[in-house]
Amino acid sequence: MPTIFQSIDIVLLVVSLGFLVPIGFLFIECGAALWPSKAKANVIDSIRPRIAVLVPAHNEESGIGATLKKLIPQLAGVDQLVVIADNCTDATAAIARNCGATVVERQDLDRRGKGYALDHGMRFIEADPPDVVVMIDADCIVDPGTIDRIARMAMATKRPVQATYLMEQPQNPSPKDAVSSLAFLVKNLVRTTGLERLGLPCLLGGTGMAFPWSAIREAPLASGNIVEDMQLGLDLAIAGHPPLFCSQARVTGVLPQQHQAAKSQRTRWEHGHLQTLVKQVPLLVKESVVQRRFDLLAIALELSVPPLSLLVILWLAAFGCALLAASLGLASTPAILLAAEGLLILVSIVGAWAKFGRADLPLSTLLAVPFYVLWKIPLYVAFLVRPQTKWIRTERDAVDASKS
């Protein structure tokens, strides 16, 4: 019968080995992103599909005009641009109409969230369905050529396509904003670029997404899931349509300046990610075995990587316990393994910054990471006590019209 000290050794060893899964996969995909790329740009030489762009919008009068002005020149005469003014109490619908968009208005205070708005838009266009449906958030700026690239790629591959989705810092950024931009860069550009170079599917990011009509028409969109985009990507992957990443296409949002808005946004994203991780990783692993598909296992591994701040917090806690145990005379193997895993995290983040973020984010950004991690601790405590399960819109900052 093992003694209590032997039991502690076993637990710490299991924990240290468990960390190898998310940390090892993080290191692999970040490392792949750093390799010199020999691949050609995602240029699809095919007939341009007929496109319908859906823009769900809830009280977006401050920014939807700028979004549509960048979006409309990318559309052809046969394309549709549909703004779903969802439970709006401001001038969102009027501004969208003035910009030339088709506007459908929806009022249903019991069924709130982007998923319901997108489902409403899908039902609006199904009488005259397009070849490809593109979904763009109302507060994002779409780079020129993005719509064409992701639509052609979706049509040619018959799979969903995700553009690069990054976040700019607000007008008066704090060190926390810089670290948040870096976290977004690592998640939505570095890691997805690594997956692209490894030939693996990615997760959906919520905006800048293109879907073949044949894949999206039966998808379960109508839900109040707080990370409906992530769940949609998993549902489509299991159904045989794993998403692809298009690195040459880009949409950009802006981090909220207000502290409460930033906290609300991060809470929704990260609580939703954790809830999806717990529920969907076992399902994806099971389906990968049943369907004999490695791509589903790769998606499960990608989803198993928690938000980086939480990963660092959990690693620090485990490493501290392992060091304490080793100092008391217990096995040192867990501490050695965890130290090596911490080095992998550090190399992944610093390498990602050096290649992809150094031009826009100063070295001081890395020095602010510990303070950013501390800021996130209450968010994760809240997940244990009262996780967010309802969709809550992030309040927008005022947009300077002169820059639109």
CSV table of N, CA and C in Angstrom, one decimal, residues 138-292:
chain,number,residue,atom,x,y,z
A,138,ALA,N,-20.0,43.4,-36.9
A,138,ALA,CA,-20.3,44.8,-37.3
A,138,ALA,C,-19.2,45.8,-36.8
A,139,ASP,N,-18.3,45.4,-35.9
A,139,ASP,CA,-17.3,46.3,-35.4
A,139,ASP,C,-15.9,46.0,-35.9
A,140,CYS,N,-15.8,45.3,-37.1
A,140,CYS,CA,-14.5,44.9,-37.6
A,140,CYS,C,-14.3,45.6,-39.0
A,141,ILE,N,-13.0,45.8,-39.2
A,141,ILE,CA,-12.6,46.4,-40.5
A,141,ILE,C,-12.0,45.2,-41.4
A,142,VAL,N,-12.5,45.1,-42.6
A,142,VAL,CA,-12.1,44.0,-43.5
A,142,VAL,C,-11.1,44.5,-44.5
A,143,ASP,N,-9.9,43.9,-44.5
A,143,ASP,CA,-8.8,44.3,-45.4
A,143,ASP,C,-9.3,44.1,-46.8
A,144,PRO,N,-8.8,44.9,-47.8
A,144,PRO,CA,-9.1,44.7,-49.2
A,144,PRO,C,-8.7,43.3,-49.7
A,145,GLY,N,-9.6,42.7,-50.5
A,145,GLY,CA,-9.3,41.4,-51.0
A,145,GLY,C,-9.7,40.2,-50.1
A,146,THR,N,-10.0,40.5,-48.9
A,146,THR,CA,-10.3,39.4,-47.9
A,146,THR,C,-11.6,38.6,-48.3
A,147,ILE,N,-12.6,39.3,-48.7
A,147,ILE,CA,-13.9,38.6,-49.0
A,147,ILE,C,-13.6,37.7,-50.2
A,148,ASP,N,-13.0,38.2,-51.2
A,148,ASP,CA,-12.7,37.4,-52.4
A,148,ASP,C,-11.9,36.1,-52.1
A,149,ARG,N,-10.8,36.3,-51.3
A,149,ARG,CA,-9.9,35.2,-51.0
A,149,ARG,C,-10.6,34.1,-50.2
A,150,ILE,N,-11.3,34.5,-49.1
A,150,ILE,CA,-11.9,33.4,-48.3
A,150,ILE,C,-13.1,32.8,-49.0
A,151,ALA,N,-13.8,33.5,-49.8
A,151,ALA,CA,-15.0,33.0,-50.5
A,151,ALA,C,-14.5,32.0,-51.6
A,152,ARG,N,-13.5,32.3,-52.4
A,152,ARG,CA,-12.9,31.4,-53.4
A,152,ARG,C,-12.4,30.2,-52.7
A,153,MET,N,-11.7,30.3,-51.6
A,153,MET,CA,-11.1,29.2,-50.9
A,153,MET,C,-12.2,28.2,-50.4
A,154,ALA,N,-13.2,28.8,-49.8
A,154,ALA,CA,-14.3,28.0,-49.3
A,154,ALA,C,-15.0,27.2,-50.4
A,155,MET,N,-15.2,27.9,-51.6
A,155,MET,CA,-15.9,27.3,-52.7
A,155,MET,C,-15.0,26.2,-53.3
A,156,ALA,N,-13.7,26.4,-53.4
A,156,ALA,CA,-12.8,25.4,-54.0
A,156,ALA,C,-12.6,24.2,-53.1
A,157,THR,N,-12.6,24.4,-51.8
A,157,THR,CA,-12.3,23.3,-50.9
A,157,THR,C,-13.5,22.6,-50.3
A,158,LYS,N,-14.7,23.3,-50.5
A,158,LYS,CA,-15.9,22.9,-49.9
A,158,LYS,C,-15.8,22.8,-48.3
A,159,ARG,N,-15.0,23.7,-47.8
A,159,ARG,CA,-14.8,23.7,-46.3
A,159,ARG,C,-14.9,25.1,-45.8
A,160,PRO,N,-15.3,25.3,-44.5
A,160,PRO,CA,-15.3,26.6,-43.9
A,160,PRO,C,-13.8,27.2,-43.9
A,161,VAL,N,-13.7,28.5,-44.1
A,161,VAL,CA,-12.4,29.2,-44.1
A,161,VAL,C,-12.4,30.3,-43.1
A,162,GLN,N,-11.4,30.4,-42.3
A,162,GLN,CA,-11.2,31.5,-41.3
A,162,GLN,C,-10.1,32.4,-41.7
A,163,ALA,N,-10.4,33.7,-41.8
A,163,ALA,CA,-9.4,34.7,-42.1
A,163,ALA,C,-8.6,35.0,-40.8
A,164,THR,N,-7.5,35.7,-40.9
A,164,THR,CA,-6.7,36.2,-39.7
A,164,THR,C,-7.6,37.2,-39.0
A,165,TYR,N,-7.8,37.1,-37.7
A,165,TYR,CA,-8.6,38.0,-37.0
A,165,TYR,C,-7.7,38.5,-35.8
A,166,LEU,N,-7.4,39.8,-35.9
A,166,LEU,CA,-6.5,40.4,-34.9
A,166,LEU,C,-7.2,41.6,-34.2
A,167,MET,N,-6.7,42.0,-33.1
A,167,MET,CA,-7.2,43.1,-32.4
A,167,MET,C,-6.1,44.3,-32.3
A,168,GLU,N,-6.5,45.5,-32.6
A,168,GLU,CA,-5.7,46.6,-32.5
A,168,GLU,C,-5.9,47.2,-31.0
A,169,GLN,N,-4.9,47.9,-30.6
A,169,GLN,CA,-5.0,48.5,-29.3
A,169,GLN,C,-5.8,49.8,-29.4
A,170,PRO,N,-6.5,50.2,-28.3
A,170,PRO,CA,-7.3,51.5,-28.4
A,170,PRO,C,-6.4,52.7,-28.5
A,171,GLN,N,-7.0,53.9,-28.6
A,171,GLN,CA,-6.3,55.1,-28.8
A,171,GLN,C,-5.3,55.4,-27.7
A,172,ASN,N,-5.6,55.2,-26.5
A,172,ASN,CA,-4.8,55.4,-25.4
A,172,ASN,C,-4.5,54.1,-24.7
A,173,PRO,N,-3.6,53.3,-25.2
A,173,PRO,CA,-3.4,51.9,-24.7
A,173,PRO,C,-2.7,51.9,-23.4
A,174,SER,N,-3.0,50.9,-22.6
A,174,SER,CA,-2.3,50.6,-21.4
A,174,SER,C,-1.3,49.4,-21.6
A,175,PRO,N,-0.4,49.1,-20.7
A,175,PRO,CA,0.4,47.9,-20.9
A,175,PRO,C,-0.4,46.6,-21.0
A,176,LYS,N,-1.6,46.6,-20.3
A,176,LYS,CA,-2.5,45.5,-20.4
A,176,LYS,C,-3.0,45.3,-21.8
A,177,ASP,N,-3.3,46.4,-22.5
A,177,ASP,CA,-3.8,46.3,-23.8
A,177,ASP,C,-2.8,45.7,-24.8
A,178,ALA,N,-1.5,46.1,-24.6
A,178,ALA,CA,-0.5,45.6,-25.4
A,178,ALA,C,-0.3,44.1,-25.2
A,179,VAL,N,-0.4,43.6,-24.0
A,179,VAL,CA,-0.3,42.2,-23.7
A,179,VAL,C,-1.5,41.4,-24.3
A,180,SER,N,-2.7,42.1,-24.2
A,180,SER,CA,-3.9,41.5,-24.7
A,180,SER,C,-3.8,41.3,-26.3
A,181,SER,N,-3.2,42.4,-26.9
A,181,SER,CA,-3.0,42.3,-28.4
A,181,SER,C,-2.1,41.1,-28.7
A,182,LEU,N,-1.0,41.0,-27.9
A,182,LEU,CA,-0.1,39.9,-28.1
A,182,LEU,C,-0.7,38.5,-27.9
A,183,ALA,N,-1.6,38.4,-26.9
A,183,ALA,CA,-2.3,37.1,-26.7
A,183,ALA,C,-3.2,36.8,-27.9
A,184,PHE,N,-3.8,37.8,-28.4
A,184,PHE,CA,-4.7,37.6,-29.6
A,184,PHE,C,-3.8,37.2,-30.8
A,185,LEU,N,-2.6,37.9,-31.0
A,185,LEU,CA,-1.7,37.6,-32.0
A,185,LEU,C,-1.3,36.1,-32.0
A,186,VAL,N,-0.9,35.7,-30.8
A,186,VAL,CA,-0.4,34.3,-30.6
A,186,VAL,C,-1.6,33.3,-31.0
A,187,LYS,N,-2.7,33.6,-30.5
A,187,LYS,CA,-3.9,32.6,-30.7
A,187,LYS,C,-4.4,32.6,-32.1
A,188,ASN,N,-4.6,33.8,-32.7
A,188,ASN,CA,-5.3,33.9,-34.0
A,188,ASN,C,-4.4,34.0,-35.2
A,189,LEU,N,-3.1,34.3,-35.0
A,189,LEU,CA,-2.2,34.3,-36.1
A,189,LEU,C,-1.1,33.3,-36.0
A,190,VAL,N,-0.4,33.3,-34.9
A,190,VAL,CA,0.8,32.4,-34.8
A,190,VAL,C,0.4,31.0,-34.8
A,191,ARG,N,-0.5,30.6,-33.9
A,191,ARG,CA,-0.9,29.2,-33.7
A,191,ARG,C,-1.7,28.7,-35.0
A,192,THR,N,-2.5,29.6,-35.5
A,192,THR,CA,-3.3,29.1,-36.7
A,192,THR,C,-2.3,29.0,-37.9
A,193,THR,N,-1.3,29.9,-38.0
A,193,THR,CA,-0.3,29.7,-39.1
A,193,THR,C,0.4,28.4,-38.9
A,194,GLY,N,0.8,28.1,-37.7
A,194,GLY,CA,1.4,26.8,-37.5
A,194,GLY,C,0.5,25.6,-37.9
A,195,LEU,N,-0.8,25.7,-37.6
A,195,LEU,CA,-1.7,24.6,-38.0
A,195,LEU,C,-1.8,24.6,-39.5
A,196,GLU,N,-1.8,25.7,-40.1
A,196,GLU,CA,-1.9,25.8,-41.6
A,196,GLU,C,-0.7,25.1,-42.2
A,197,ARG,N,0.5,25.3,-41.7
A,197,ARG,CA,1.7,24.8,-42.2
A,197,ARG,C,1.9,23.3,-41.9
A,198,LEU,N,1.2,22.8,-40.9
A,198,LEU,CA,1.2,21.4,-40.6
A,198,LEU,C,0.1,20.7,-41.3
A,199,GLY,N,-0.8,21.4,-42.1
A,199,GLY,CA,-1.9,20.8,-42.8
A,199,GLY,C,-3.0,20.4,-41.9
A,200,LEU,N,-3.2,21.1,-40.8
A,200,LEU,CA,-4.3,20.8,-39.9
A,200,LEU,C,-5.4,21.9,-39.9
A,201,PRO,N,-6.6,21.5,-39.5
A,201,PRO,CA,-7.7,22.5,-39.4
A,201,PRO,C,-7.5,23.4,-38.2
A,202,CYS,N,-8.3,24.5,-38.2
A,202,CYS,CA,-8.2,25.5,-37.1
A,202,CYS,C,-9.6,25.6,-36.5
A,203,LEU,N,-9.7,26.4,-35.4
A,203,LEU,CA,-10.9,26.8,-34.8
A,203,LEU,C,-11.5,28.0,-35.5
A,204,LEU,N,-12.8,28.3,-35.5
A,204,LEU,CA,-13.3,29.5,-36.0
A,204,LEU,C,-13.2,30.6,-35.0
A,205,GLY,N,-13.0,31.9,-35.5
A,205,GLY,CA,-12.8,33.0,-34.6
A,205,GLY,C,-13.9,33.9,-34.4
A,206,GLY,N,-15.0,33.7,-35.2
A,206,GLY,CA,-16.2,34.6,-34.9
A,206,GLY,C,-16.5,35.6,-36.0
A,207,THR,N,-15.5,36.0,-36.7
A,207,THR,CA,-15.7,37.0,-37.8
A,207,THR,C,-14.6,36.7,-38.9
A,208,GLY,N,-14.9,37.1,-40.1
A,208,GLY,CA,-14.0,36.8,-41.2
A,208,GLY,C,-14.1,35.3,-41.6
A,209,MET,N,-15.3,34.8,-41.6
A,209,MET,CA,-15.5,33.4,-41.8
A,209,MET,C,-16.3,33.2,-43.1
A,210,ALA,N,-15.9,32.2,-43.9
A,210,ALA,CA,-16.6,31.9,-45.2
A,210,ALA,C,-17.1,30.4,-45.2
A,211,PHE,N,-18.3,30.2,-45.6
A,211,PHE,CA,-18.9,28.8,-45.6
A,211,PHE,C,-19.5,28.5,-46.9
A,212,PRO,N,-19.2,27.3,-47.5
A,212,PRO,CA,-20.0,26.9,-48.6
A,212,PRO,C,-21.4,26.7,-48.2
A,213,TRP,N,-22.4,27.1,-49.0
A,213,TRP,CA,-23.8,27.0,-48.7
A,213,TRP,C,-24.1,25.6,-48.3
A,214,SER,N,-23.6,24.6,-49.0
A,214,SER,CA,-23.9,23.2,-48.8
A,214,SER,C,-23.5,22.8,-47.3
A,215,ALA,N,-22.5,23.4,-46.8
A,215,ALA,CA,-22.0,23.1,-45.4
A,215,ALA,C,-22.8,23.8,-44.3
A,216,ILE,N,-23.2,25.1,-44.6
A,216,ILE,CA,-23.7,25.9,-43.5
A,216,ILE,C,-25.2,25.9,-43.5
A,217,ARG,N,-25.9,25.5,-44.5
A,217,ARG,CA,-27.3,25.6,-44.6
A,217,ARG,C,-28.1,24.9,-43.5
A,218,GLU,N,-27.5,23.7,-43.0
A,218,GLU,CA,-28.2,22.9,-42.0
A,218,GLU,C,-27.5,23.1,-40.6
A,219,ALA,N,-26.5,24.0,-40.5
A,219,ALA,CA,-25.8,24.1,-39.3
A,219,ALA,C,-26.7,24.7,-38.2
A,220,PRO,N,-26.5,24.2,-36.9
A,220,PRO,CA,-27.3,24.7,-35.8
A,220,PRO,C,-26.8,26.1,-35.3
A,221,LEU,N,-27.3,27.2,-35.9
A,221,LEU,CA,-26.9,28.5,-35.5
A,221,LEU,C,-27.7,29.1,-34.4
A,222,ALA,N,-28.9,28.8,-34.3
A,222,ALA,CA,-29.8,29.5,-33.3
A,222,ALA,C,-29.6,29.0,-31.9
A,223,SER,N,-28.7,29.7,-31.2
A,223,SER,CA,-28.4,29.4,-29.8
A,223,SER,C,-27.8,30.6,-29.2
A,224,GLY,N,-27.9,30.6,-27.8
A,224,GLY,CA,-27.3,31.7,-27.1
A,224,GLY,C,-25.9,31.4,-26.6
A,225,ASN,N,-25.3,30.4,-27.2
A,225,ASN,CA,-23.9,30.0,-26.8
A,225,ASN,C,-23.0,31.3,-26.8
A,226,ILE,N,-22.2,31.5,-25.7
A,226,ILE,CA,-21.4,32.7,-25.6
A,226,ILE,C,-20.2,32.6,-26.5
A,227,VAL,N,-19.9,31.5,-27.0
A,227,VAL,CA,-18.8,31.3,-28.1
A,227,VAL,C,-19.4,30.5,-29.2
A,228,GLU,N,-20.4,31.0,-29.8
A,228,GLU,CA,-21.2,30.3,-30.8
A,228,GLU,C,-20.3,30.0,-32.0
A,229,ASP,N,-19.3,30.8,-32.3
A,229,ASP,CA,-18.4,30.6,-33.5
A,229,ASP,C,-17.6,29.4,-33.2
A,230,MET,N,-17.0,29.2,-32.0
A,230,MET,CA,-16.2,28.1,-31.7
A,230,MET,C,-17.0,26.8,-31.8
A,231,GLN,N,-18.2,26.8,-31.3
A,231,GLN,CA,-19.0,25.6,-31.3
A,231,GLN,C,-19.4,25.3,-32.7
A,232,LEU,N,-19.7,26.3,-33.5
A,232,LEU,CA,-20.1,26.1,-34.9
A,232,LEU,C,-19.0,25.4,-35.7
A,233,GLY,N,-17.7,25.8,-35.5
A,233,GLY,CA,-16.6,25.2,-36.1
A,233,GLY,C,-16.5,23.7,-35.7
A,234,LEU,N,-16.7,23.4,-34.4
A,234,LEU,CA,-16.6,22.0,-34.0
A,234,LEU,C,-17.7,21.2,-34.6
A,235,ASP,N,-18.9,21.7,-34.6
A,235,ASP,CA,-20.1,21.0,-35.2
A,235,ASP,C,-19.8,20.7,-36.7
A,236,LEU,N,-19.3,21.7,-37.4
A,236,LEU,CA,-19.0,21.4,-38.8
A,236,LEU,C,-17.9,20.4,-39.0
A,237,ALA,N,-16.9,20.5,-38.1
A,237,ALA,CA,-15.7,19.6,-38.3
A,237,ALA,C,-16.2,18.1,-38.1
A,238,ILE,N,-17.0,17.9,-37.0
A,238,ILE,CA,-17.5,16.5,-36.8
A,238,ILE,C,-18.4,16.1,-37.9
A,239,ALA,N,-19.1,17.0,-38.6
A,239,ALA,CA,-19.9,16.7,-39.7
A,239,ALA,C,-19.1,16.5,-41.0
A,240,GLY,N,-17.8,16.7,-41.0
A,240,GLY,CA,-17.0,16.4,-42.1
A,240,GLY,C,-16.5,17.7,-42.8
A,241,HIS,N,-16.6,18.8,-42.2
A,241,HIS,CA,-16.2,20.1,-42.8
A,241,HIS,C,-15.3,20.8,-41.9
A,242,PRO,N,-14.1,20.3,-41.6
A,242,PRO,CA,-13.2,21.0,-40.7
A,242,PRO,C,-12.7,22.3,-41.3
A,243,PRO,N,-12.6,23.4,-40.5
A,243,PRO,CA,-12.3,24.7,-41.0
A,243,PRO,C,-10.8,24.8,-41.4
A,244,LEU,N,-10.5,25.7,-42.4
A,244,LEU,CA,-9.2,26.0,-42.9
A,244,LEU,C,-8.8,27.4,-42.6
A,245,PHE,N,-7.5,27.7,-42.5
A,245,PHE,CA,-7.1,29.0,-42.2
A,245,PHE,C,-6.5,29.7,-43.5
A,246,CYS,N,-6.9,30.9,-43.7
A,246,CYS,CA,-6.4,31.7,-44.8
A,246,CYS,C,-5.6,32.9,-44.3
A,247,SER,N,-4.3,32.7,-44.2
A,247,SER,CA,-3.4,33.7,-43.6
A,247,SER,C,-3.3,35.0,-44.4
A,248,GLN,N,-3.6,35.0,-45.7
A,248,GLN,CA,-3.5,36.3,-46.5
A,248,GLN,C,-4.8,37.1,-46.4
A,249,ALA,N,-5.8,36.7,-45.7
A,249,ALA,CA,-7.0,37.5,-45.5
A,249,ALA,C,-7.0,38.0,-44.1
A,250,ARG,N,-7.6,39.2,-43.9
A,250,ARG,CA,-7.5,39.7,-42.5
A,250,ARG,C,-8.7,40.6,-42.2
A,251,VAL,N,-9.2,40.4,-41.0
A,251,VAL,CA,-10.1,41.4,-40.4
A,251,VAL,C,-9.6,41.8,-39.0
A,252,THR,N,-9.9,43.1,-38.7
A,252,THR,CA,-9.3,43.7,-37.5
A,252,THR,C,-10.4,44.3,-36.6
A,253,GLY,N,-10.3,44.1,-35.4
A,253,GLY,CA,-11.2,44.8,-34.4
A,253,GLY,C,-10.3,45.7,-33.5
A,254,VAL,N,-11.0,46.3,-32.6
A,254,VAL,CA,-10.3,47.2,-31.6
A,254,VAL,C,-10.6,46.8,-30.2
A,255,LEU,N,-9.6,46.6,-29.4
A,255,LEU,CA,-9.9,46.3,-28.0
A,255,LEU,C,-10.6,47.4,-27.3
A,256,PRO,N,-11.6,47.1,-26.5
A,256,PRO,CA,-12.3,48.2,-25.8
A,256,PRO,C,-11.4,49.0,-24.8
A,257,GLN,N,-11.6,50.3,-24.8
A,257,GLN,CA,-10.8,51.1,-23.9
A,257,GLN,C,-11.3,51.1,-22.4
A,258,GLN,N,-12.6,51.0,-22.3
A,258,GLN,CA,-13.1,51.0,-20.9
A,258,GLN,C,-12.8,49.7,-20.2
A,259,HIS,N,-12.4,49.8,-18.9
A,259,HIS,CA,-12.0,48.7,-18.1
A,259,HIS,C,-13.1,47.7,-18.0
A,260,GLN,N,-14.3,48.1,-17.7
A,260,GLN,CA,-15.4,47.2,-17.5
A,260,GLN,C,-15.8,46.5,-18.8
A,261,ALA,N,-15.7,47.2,-19.9
A,261,ALA,CA,-16.0,46.6,-21.2
A,261,ALA,C,-14.9,45.5,-21.6
A,262,ALA,N,-13.7,45.8,-21.3
A,262,ALA,CA,-12.6,44.9,-21.5
A,262,ALA,C,-12.8,43.6,-20.7
A,263,LYS,N,-13.1,43.8,-19.4
A,263,LYS,CA,-13.4,42.7,-18.5
A,263,LYS,C,-14.5,41.8,-19.0
A,264,SER,N,-15.6,42.5,-19.4
A,264,SER,CA,-16.8,41.7,-19.9
A,264,SER,C,-16.4,40.9,-21.1
A,265,GLN,N,-15.7,41.5,-22.0
A,265,GLN,CA,-15.3,40.8,-23.3
A,265,GLN,C,-14.4,39.6,-23.0
A,266,ARG,N,-13.4,39.8,-22.2
A,266,ARG,CA,-12.5,38.7,-21.8
A,266,ARG,C,-13.3,37.6,-21.1
A,267,THR,N,-14.2,38.0,-20.2
A,267,THR,CA,-14.9,37.0,-19.4
A,267,THR,C,-15.8,36.1,-20.3
A,268,ARG,N,-16.4,36.7,-21.3
A,268,ARG,CA,-17.3,36.0,-22.2
A,268,ARG,C,-16.4,35.0,-23.0
A,269,TRP,N,-15.3,35.5,-23.6
A,269,TRP,CA,-14.5,34.7,-24.5
A,269,TRP,C,-13.9,33.5,-23.7
A,270,GLU,N,-13.3,33.8,-22.5
A,270,GLU,CA,-12.6,32.8,-21.8
A,270,GLU,C,-13.4,31.8,-21.1
A,271,HIS,N,-14.5,32.3,-20.5
A,271,HIS,CA,-15.5,31.4,-19.8
A,271,HIS,C,-16.0,30.4,-20.9
A,272,GLY,N,-16.4,31.0,-22.1
A,272,GLY,CA,-16.9,30.2,-23.1
A,272,GLY,C,-15.9,29.2,-23.6
A,273,HIS,N,-14.7,29.6,-23.8
A,273,HIS,CA,-13.6,28.6,-24.2
A,273,HIS,C,-13.5,27.5,-23.2
A,274,LEU,N,-13.4,27.8,-21.9
A,274,LEU,CA,-13.3,26.8,-20.9
A,274,LEU,C,-14.5,25.8,-20.9
A,275,GLN,N,-15.7,26.3,-21.0
A,275,GLN,CA,-16.8,25.5,-21.0
A,275,GLN,C,-16.8,24.6,-22.2
A,276,THR,N,-16.4,25.1,-23.4
A,276,THR,CA,-16.4,24.3,-24.6
A,276,THR,C,-15.3,23.3,-24.5
A,277,LEU,N,-14.1,23.6,-23.9
A,277,LEU,CA,-13.0,22.7,-23.7
A,277,LEU,C,-13.5,21.5,-22.9
A,278,VAL,N,-14.1,21.7,-21.8
A,278,VAL,CA,-14.5,20.7,-20.9
A,278,VAL,C,-15.5,19.7,-21.6
A,279,LYS,N,-16.5,20.3,-22.3
A,279,LYS,CA,-17.6,19.5,-22.9
A,279,LYS,C,-17.2,18.9,-24.2
A,280,GLN,N,-16.4,19.6,-25.0
A,280,GLN,CA,-16.2,19.1,-26.4
A,280,GLN,C,-14.9,18.3,-26.7
A,281,VAL,N,-13.8,18.5,-25.9
A,281,VAL,CA,-12.6,17.7,-26.1
A,281,VAL,C,-12.9,16.2,-26.0
A,282,PRO,N,-13.6,15.7,-25.0
A,282,PRO,CA,-13.9,14.2,-25.0
A,282,PRO,C,-14.7,13.8,-26.2
A,283,LEU,N,-15.6,14.6,-26.6
A,283,LEU,CA,-16.5,14.3,-27.8
A,283,LEU,C,-15.6,14.2,-29.0
A,284,LEU,N,-14.7,15.2,-29.2
A,284,LEU,CA,-13.8,15.2,-30.4
A,284,LEU,C,-12.9,14.0,-30.4
A,285,VAL,N,-12.4,13.6,-29.3
A,285,VAL,CA,-11.5,12.4,-29.2
A,285,VAL,C,-12.3,11.2,-29.5
A,286,LYS,N,-13.5,11.1,-29.0
A,286,LYS,CA,-14.3,9.9,-29.3
A,286,LYS,C,-14.6,9.9,-30.8
A,287,GLU,N,-15.0,11.0,-31.4
A,287,GLU,CA,-15.4,11.0,-32.8
A,287,GLU,C,-14.2,10.7,-33.7
A,288,SER,N,-13.0,11.2,-33.2
A,288,SER,CA,-11.8,10.9,-34.0
A,288,SER,C,-11.5,9.4,-34.1
A,289,VAL,N,-11.8,8.7,-33.0
A,289,VAL,CA,-11.7,7.2,-33.0
A,289,VAL,C,-12.7,6.6,-33.8
A,290,VAL,N,-14.0,7.0,-33.6
A,290,VAL,CA,-15.1,6.4,-34.3
A,290,VAL,C,-15.0,6.6,-35.8
A,291,GLN,N,-14.7,7.8,-36.2
A,291,GLN,CA,-14.6,8.2,-37.6
A,291,GLN,C,-13.2,7.9,-38.2
A,292,ARG,N,-12.3,7.5,-37.4
A,292,ARG,CA,-10.9,7.3,-37.8
A,292,ARG,C,-10.3,8.5,-38.5
